[in-house]
Amino acid sequence: SKAIEGVKGSRDRIVRGTLSNLSSRIIKRTPVGNPDVWSPKSLPAPKGYVGGSLRGAWNASIGAPDLSVNKRKIAPKGTAAIGRASKIANSVEPGQTFYLTNPLPYARRVEFGWSYRQAPAGMVRVTIAEAQQVLDSQ
């Protein structure tokens, strides 16, 4: 009985750690708008522009995707989004489905090449390709 509980505890810790790690990687890979690399250069940045909306918009949830767009602060480092995702990942119970979603309308375009200088292969696809490696390291 103790051995079975130990295995279940290890399994849960591994799953939660993997979800947290993968979420953090996706968020950190999300490009932050940089007018210096925009093409064409004739597109000026709006006055007072600071990039980071896409990185800060990631939502973690259990059971159903959270597609809400909250009025979050611009988050060039993504610290709050990583913290939110980690908190949710660490509360996942066996049998539950974890979602990491980005509701901003241009998130899909960025994933598929719109930010070809900063994230040419996207954020999610690159991270999912590393999933087995991340799982093995837990």
PDB file of C-alpha atoms in Angstrom:
ATOM      1  CA  SER A   1       0.000   0.000   0.000  1.00  0.00           C
ATOM      2  CA  LYS A   2       2.803   2.416   0.892  1.00  0.00           C
ATOM      3  CA  ALA A   3       4.687   1.485  -2.265  1.00  0.00           C
ATOM      4  CA  ILE A   4       1.627   2.153  -4.440  1.00  0.00           C
ATOM      5  CA  GLU A   5       1.039   5.528  -2.765  1.00  0.00           C
ATOM      6  CA  GLY A   6       4.717   6.388  -3.302  1.00  0.00           C
ATOM      7  CA  VAL A   7       4.476   5.572  -7.002  1.00  0.00           C
ATOM      8  CA  LYS A   8       1.291   7.647  -7.331  1.00  0.00           C
ATOM      9  CA  GLY A   9       2.966  10.570  -5.565  1.00  0.00           C
ATOM     10  CA  SER A  10       5.984  10.346  -7.855  1.00  0.00           C
ATOM     11  CA  ARG A  11       3.763  10.133 -10.917  1.00  0.00           C
ATOM     12  CA  ASP A  12       1.782  13.200  -9.865  1.00  0.00           C
ATOM     13  CA  ARG A  13       4.976  15.154  -9.107  1.00  0.00           C
ATOM     14  CA  ILE A  14       6.431  14.235 -12.511  1.00  0.00           C
ATOM     15  CA  VAL A  15       3.260  15.219 -14.391  1.00  0.00           C
ATOM     16  CA  ARG A  16       2.944  18.523 -12.537  1.00  0.00           C
ATOM     17  CA  GLY A  17       6.628  19.340 -12.977  1.00  0.00           C
ATOM     18  CA  THR A  18       6.482  18.548 -16.680  1.00  0.00           C
ATOM     19  CA  LEU A  19       3.394  20.725 -17.207  1.00  0.00           C
ATOM     20  CA  SER A  20       4.997  23.591 -15.308  1.00  0.00           C
ATOM     21  CA  ASN A  21       8.288  23.262 -17.189  1.00  0.00           C
ATOM     22  CA  LEU A  22       6.652  23.083 -20.636  1.00  0.00           C
ATOM     23  CA  SER A  23       4.397  26.051 -19.856  1.00  0.00           C
ATOM     24  CA  SER A  24       7.365  28.128 -18.733  1.00  0.00           C
ATOM     25  CA  ARG A  25       9.274  27.277 -21.909  1.00  0.00           C
ATOM     26  CA  ILE A  26       6.337  28.257 -24.129  1.00  0.00           C
ATOM     27  CA  ILE A  27       5.845  31.557 -22.320  1.00  0.00           C
ATOM     28  CA  LYS A  28       9.565  32.420 -22.382  1.00  0.00           C
ATOM     29  CA  ARG A  29       9.707  31.643 -26.111  1.00  0.00           C
ATOM     30  CA  THR A  30       6.802  33.950 -26.877  1.00  0.00           C
ATOM     31  CA  PRO A  31       8.336  36.902 -28.693  1.00  0.00           C
ATOM     32  CA  VAL A  32       8.096  40.384 -27.293  1.00  0.00           C
ATOM     33  CA  GLY A  33       7.395  43.072 -29.875  1.00  0.00           C
ATOM     34  CA  ASN A  34      10.587  44.803 -30.937  1.00  0.00           C
ATOM     35  CA  PRO A  35      10.137  47.616 -33.491  1.00  0.00           C
ATOM     36  CA  ASP A  36      13.834  47.340 -34.410  1.00  0.00           C
ATOM     37  CA  VAL A  37      13.164  44.027 -36.168  1.00  0.00           C
ATOM     38  CA  TRP A  38       9.761  44.831 -37.675  1.00  0.00           C
ATOM     39  CA  SER A  39       9.457  44.512 -41.411  1.00  0.00           C
ATOM     40  CA  PRO A  40       8.988  46.770 -43.207  1.00  0.00           C
ATOM     41  CA  LYS A  41      10.858  49.368 -41.229  1.00  0.00           C
ATOM     42  CA  SER A  42       8.328  51.934 -42.413  1.00  0.00           C
ATOM     43  CA  LEU A  43       5.918  50.681 -39.725  1.00  0.00           C
ATOM     44  CA  PRO A  44       6.573  52.981 -36.810  1.00  0.00           C
ATOM     45  CA  ALA A  45       5.886  51.809 -33.287  1.00  0.00           C
ATOM     46  CA  PRO A  46       3.045  53.655 -31.614  1.00  0.00           C
ATOM     47  CA  LYS A  47       4.171  56.363 -29.211  1.00  0.00           C
ATOM     48  CA  GLY A  48       5.003  54.812 -25.852  1.00  0.00           C
ATOM     49  CA  TYR A  49       4.947  51.280 -27.287  1.00  0.00           C
ATOM     50  CA  VAL A  50       6.251  48.540 -25.009  1.00  0.00           C
ATOM     51  CA  GLY A  51       6.100  44.940 -26.181  1.00  0.00           C
ATOM     52  CA  GLY A  52       4.949  42.043 -24.043  1.00  0.00           C
ATOM     53  CA  SER A  53       1.176  41.767 -24.438  1.00  0.00           C
ATOM     54  CA  LEU A  54       1.360  38.367 -26.126  1.00  0.00           C
ATOM     55  CA  ARG A  55       3.727  36.945 -23.523  1.00  0.00           C
ATOM     56  CA  GLY A  56       1.551  38.206 -20.679  1.00  0.00           C
ATOM     57  CA  ALA A  57      -1.699  36.866 -22.152  1.00  0.00           C
ATOM     58  CA  TRP A  58      -1.083  33.149 -21.572  1.00  0.00           C
ATOM     59  CA  ASN A  59      -3.849  31.501 -19.521  1.00  0.00           C
ATOM     60  CA  ALA A  60      -3.512  28.193 -17.696  1.00  0.00           C
ATOM     61  CA  SER A  61      -6.633  26.279 -16.716  1.00  0.00           C
ATOM     62  CA  ILE A  62      -7.951  22.849 -15.828  1.00  0.00           C
ATOM     63  CA  GLY A  63     -10.917  21.167 -17.462  1.00  0.00           C
ATOM     64  CA  ALA A  64     -11.587  23.703 -20.214  1.00  0.00           C
ATOM     65  CA  PRO A  65      -9.511  26.277 -22.082  1.00  0.00           C
ATOM     66  CA  ASP A  66      -9.534  29.782 -20.602  1.00  0.00           C
ATOM     67  CA  LEU A  67      -9.961  32.041 -23.611  1.00  0.00           C
ATOM     68  CA  SER A  68     -10.571  35.207 -21.647  1.00  0.00           C
ATOM     69  CA  VAL A  69      -8.581  38.299 -22.483  1.00  0.00           C
ATOM     70  CA  ASN A  70      -7.820  40.022 -19.233  1.00  0.00           C
ATOM     71  CA  LYS A  71      -6.538  43.537 -18.913  1.00  0.00           C
ATOM     72  CA  ARG A  72      -3.169  42.389 -17.721  1.00  0.00           C
ATOM     73  CA  LYS A  73      -0.088  44.514 -17.562  1.00  0.00           C
ATOM     74  CA  ILE A  74       2.316  44.273 -20.439  1.00  0.00           C
ATOM     75  CA  ALA A  75       4.725  41.532 -19.445  1.00  0.00           C
ATOM     76  CA  PRO A  76       8.007  41.541 -21.366  1.00  0.00           C
ATOM     77  CA  LYS A  77       9.527  38.992 -18.952  1.00  0.00           C
ATOM     78  CA  GLY A  78       6.413  36.851 -18.566  1.00  0.00           C
ATOM     79  CA  THR A  79       7.006  36.314 -14.854  1.00  0.00           C
ATOM     80  CA  ALA A  80       3.342  36.637 -13.850  1.00  0.00           C
ATOM     81  CA  ALA A  81       2.157  34.348 -16.669  1.00  0.00           C
ATOM     82  CA  ILE A  82       4.748  31.733 -15.684  1.00  0.00           C
ATOM     83  CA  GLY A  83       3.666  32.007 -12.053  1.00  0.00           C
ATOM     84  CA  ARG A  84      -0.009  31.583 -12.952  1.00  0.00           C
ATOM     85  CA  ALA A  85       0.726  28.570 -15.156  1.00  0.00           C
ATOM     86  CA  SER A  86       2.921  26.964 -12.512  1.00  0.00           C
ATOM     87  CA  LYS A  87       0.262  27.447  -9.830  1.00  0.00           C
ATOM     88  CA  ILE A  88      -2.397  25.797 -12.002  1.00  0.00           C
ATOM     89  CA  ALA A  89      -0.044  23.004 -13.151  1.00  0.00           C
ATOM     90  CA  ASN A  90       0.798  22.203  -9.543  1.00  0.00           C
ATOM     91  CA  SER A  91      -2.880  21.756  -8.720  1.00  0.00           C
ATOM     92  CA  VAL A  92      -3.629  19.236 -11.496  1.00  0.00           C
ATOM     93  CA  GLU A  93      -5.096  16.001 -10.188  1.00  0.00           C
ATOM     94  CA  PRO A  94      -4.986  12.617 -11.970  1.00  0.00           C
ATOM     95  CA  GLY A  95      -7.483  12.472 -14.816  1.00  0.00           C
ATOM     96  CA  GLN A  96      -7.761  16.238 -15.228  1.00  0.00           C
ATOM     97  CA  THR A  97      -6.843  18.041 -18.448  1.00  0.00           C
ATOM     98  CA  PHE A  98      -4.464  21.003 -18.279  1.00  0.00           C
ATOM     99  CA  TYR A  99      -4.738  23.788 -20.862  1.00  0.00           C
ATOM    100  CA  LEU A 100      -2.327  26.578 -21.736  1.00  0.00           C
ATOM    101  CA  THR A 101      -3.980  29.027 -24.120  1.00  0.00           C
ATOM    102  CA  ASN A 102      -3.302  32.444 -25.524  1.00  0.00           C
ATOM    103  CA  PRO A 103      -6.491  34.264 -26.529  1.00  0.00           C
ATOM    104  CA  LEU A 104      -4.903  37.152 -28.416  1.00  0.00           C
ATOM    105  CA  PRO A 105      -5.931  37.053 -32.066  1.00  0.00           C
ATOM    106  CA  TYR A 106      -2.387  37.145 -33.394  1.00  0.00           C
ATOM    107  CA  ALA A 107      -1.031  34.305 -31.216  1.00  0.00           C
ATOM    108  CA  ARG A 108      -1.700  31.718 -33.942  1.00  0.00           C
ATOM    109  CA  ARG A 109      -0.008  33.878 -36.571  1.00  0.00           C
ATOM    110  CA  VAL A 110       3.080  34.233 -34.379  1.00  0.00           C
ATOM    111  CA  GLU A 111       3.129  30.470 -33.800  1.00  0.00           C
ATOM    112  CA  PHE A 112       3.143  29.873 -37.545  1.00  0.00           C
ATOM    113  CA  GLY A 113       5.810  32.308 -38.676  1.00  0.00           C
ATOM    114  CA  TRP A 114       4.541  35.866 -38.314  1.00  0.00           C
ATOM    115  CA  SER A 115       7.457  36.612 -35.999  1.00  0.00           C
ATOM    116  CA  TYR A 116       9.960  34.979 -38.307  1.00  0.00           C
ATOM    117  CA  ARG A 117      12.946  36.744 -36.755  1.00  0.00           C
ATOM    118  CA  GLN A 118      12.176  36.096 -33.102  1.00  0.00           C
ATOM    119  CA  ALA A 119      10.210  32.830 -33.198  1.00  0.00           C
ATOM    120  CA  PRO A 120      10.572  31.371 -36.692  1.00  0.00           C
ATOM    121  CA  ALA A 121       9.403  27.911 -35.583  1.00  0.00           C
ATOM    122  CA  GLY A 122       6.860  29.205 -33.096  1.00  0.00           C
ATOM    123  CA  MET A 123       6.741  28.711 -29.365  1.00  0.00           C
ATOM    124  CA  VAL A 124       4.410  25.784 -28.804  1.00  0.00           C
ATOM    125  CA  ARG A 125       5.651  23.485 -31.584  1.00  0.00           C
ATOM    126  CA  VAL A 126       9.287  23.862 -30.554  1.00  0.00           C
ATOM    127  CA  THR A 127       8.437  23.155 -26.929  1.00  0.00           C
ATOM    128  CA  ILE A 128       6.229  20.155 -27.706  1.00  0.00           C
ATOM    129  CA  ALA A 129       9.129  18.686 -29.689  1.00  0.00           C
ATOM    130  CA  GLU A 130      11.116  18.815 -26.416  1.00  0.00           C
ATOM    131  CA  ALA A 131       8.358  17.251 -24.297  1.00  0.00           C
ATOM    132  CA  GLN A 132       9.924  13.798 -24.043  1.00  0.00           C
ATOM    133  CA  GLN A 133      13.272  15.300 -23.040  1.00  0.00           C
ATOM    134  CA  VAL A 134      11.559  17.412 -20.364  1.00  0.00           C
ATOM    135  CA  LEU A 135       9.606  14.395 -19.100  1.00  0.00           C
ATOM    136  CA  ASP A 136      12.773  12.302 -18.922  1.00  0.00           C
ATOM    137  CA  SER A 137      14.492  14.996 -16.841  1.00  0.00           C
ATOM    138  CA  GLN A 138      11.754  15.061 -14.166  1.00  0.00           C
TER     139      GLN A 138
END
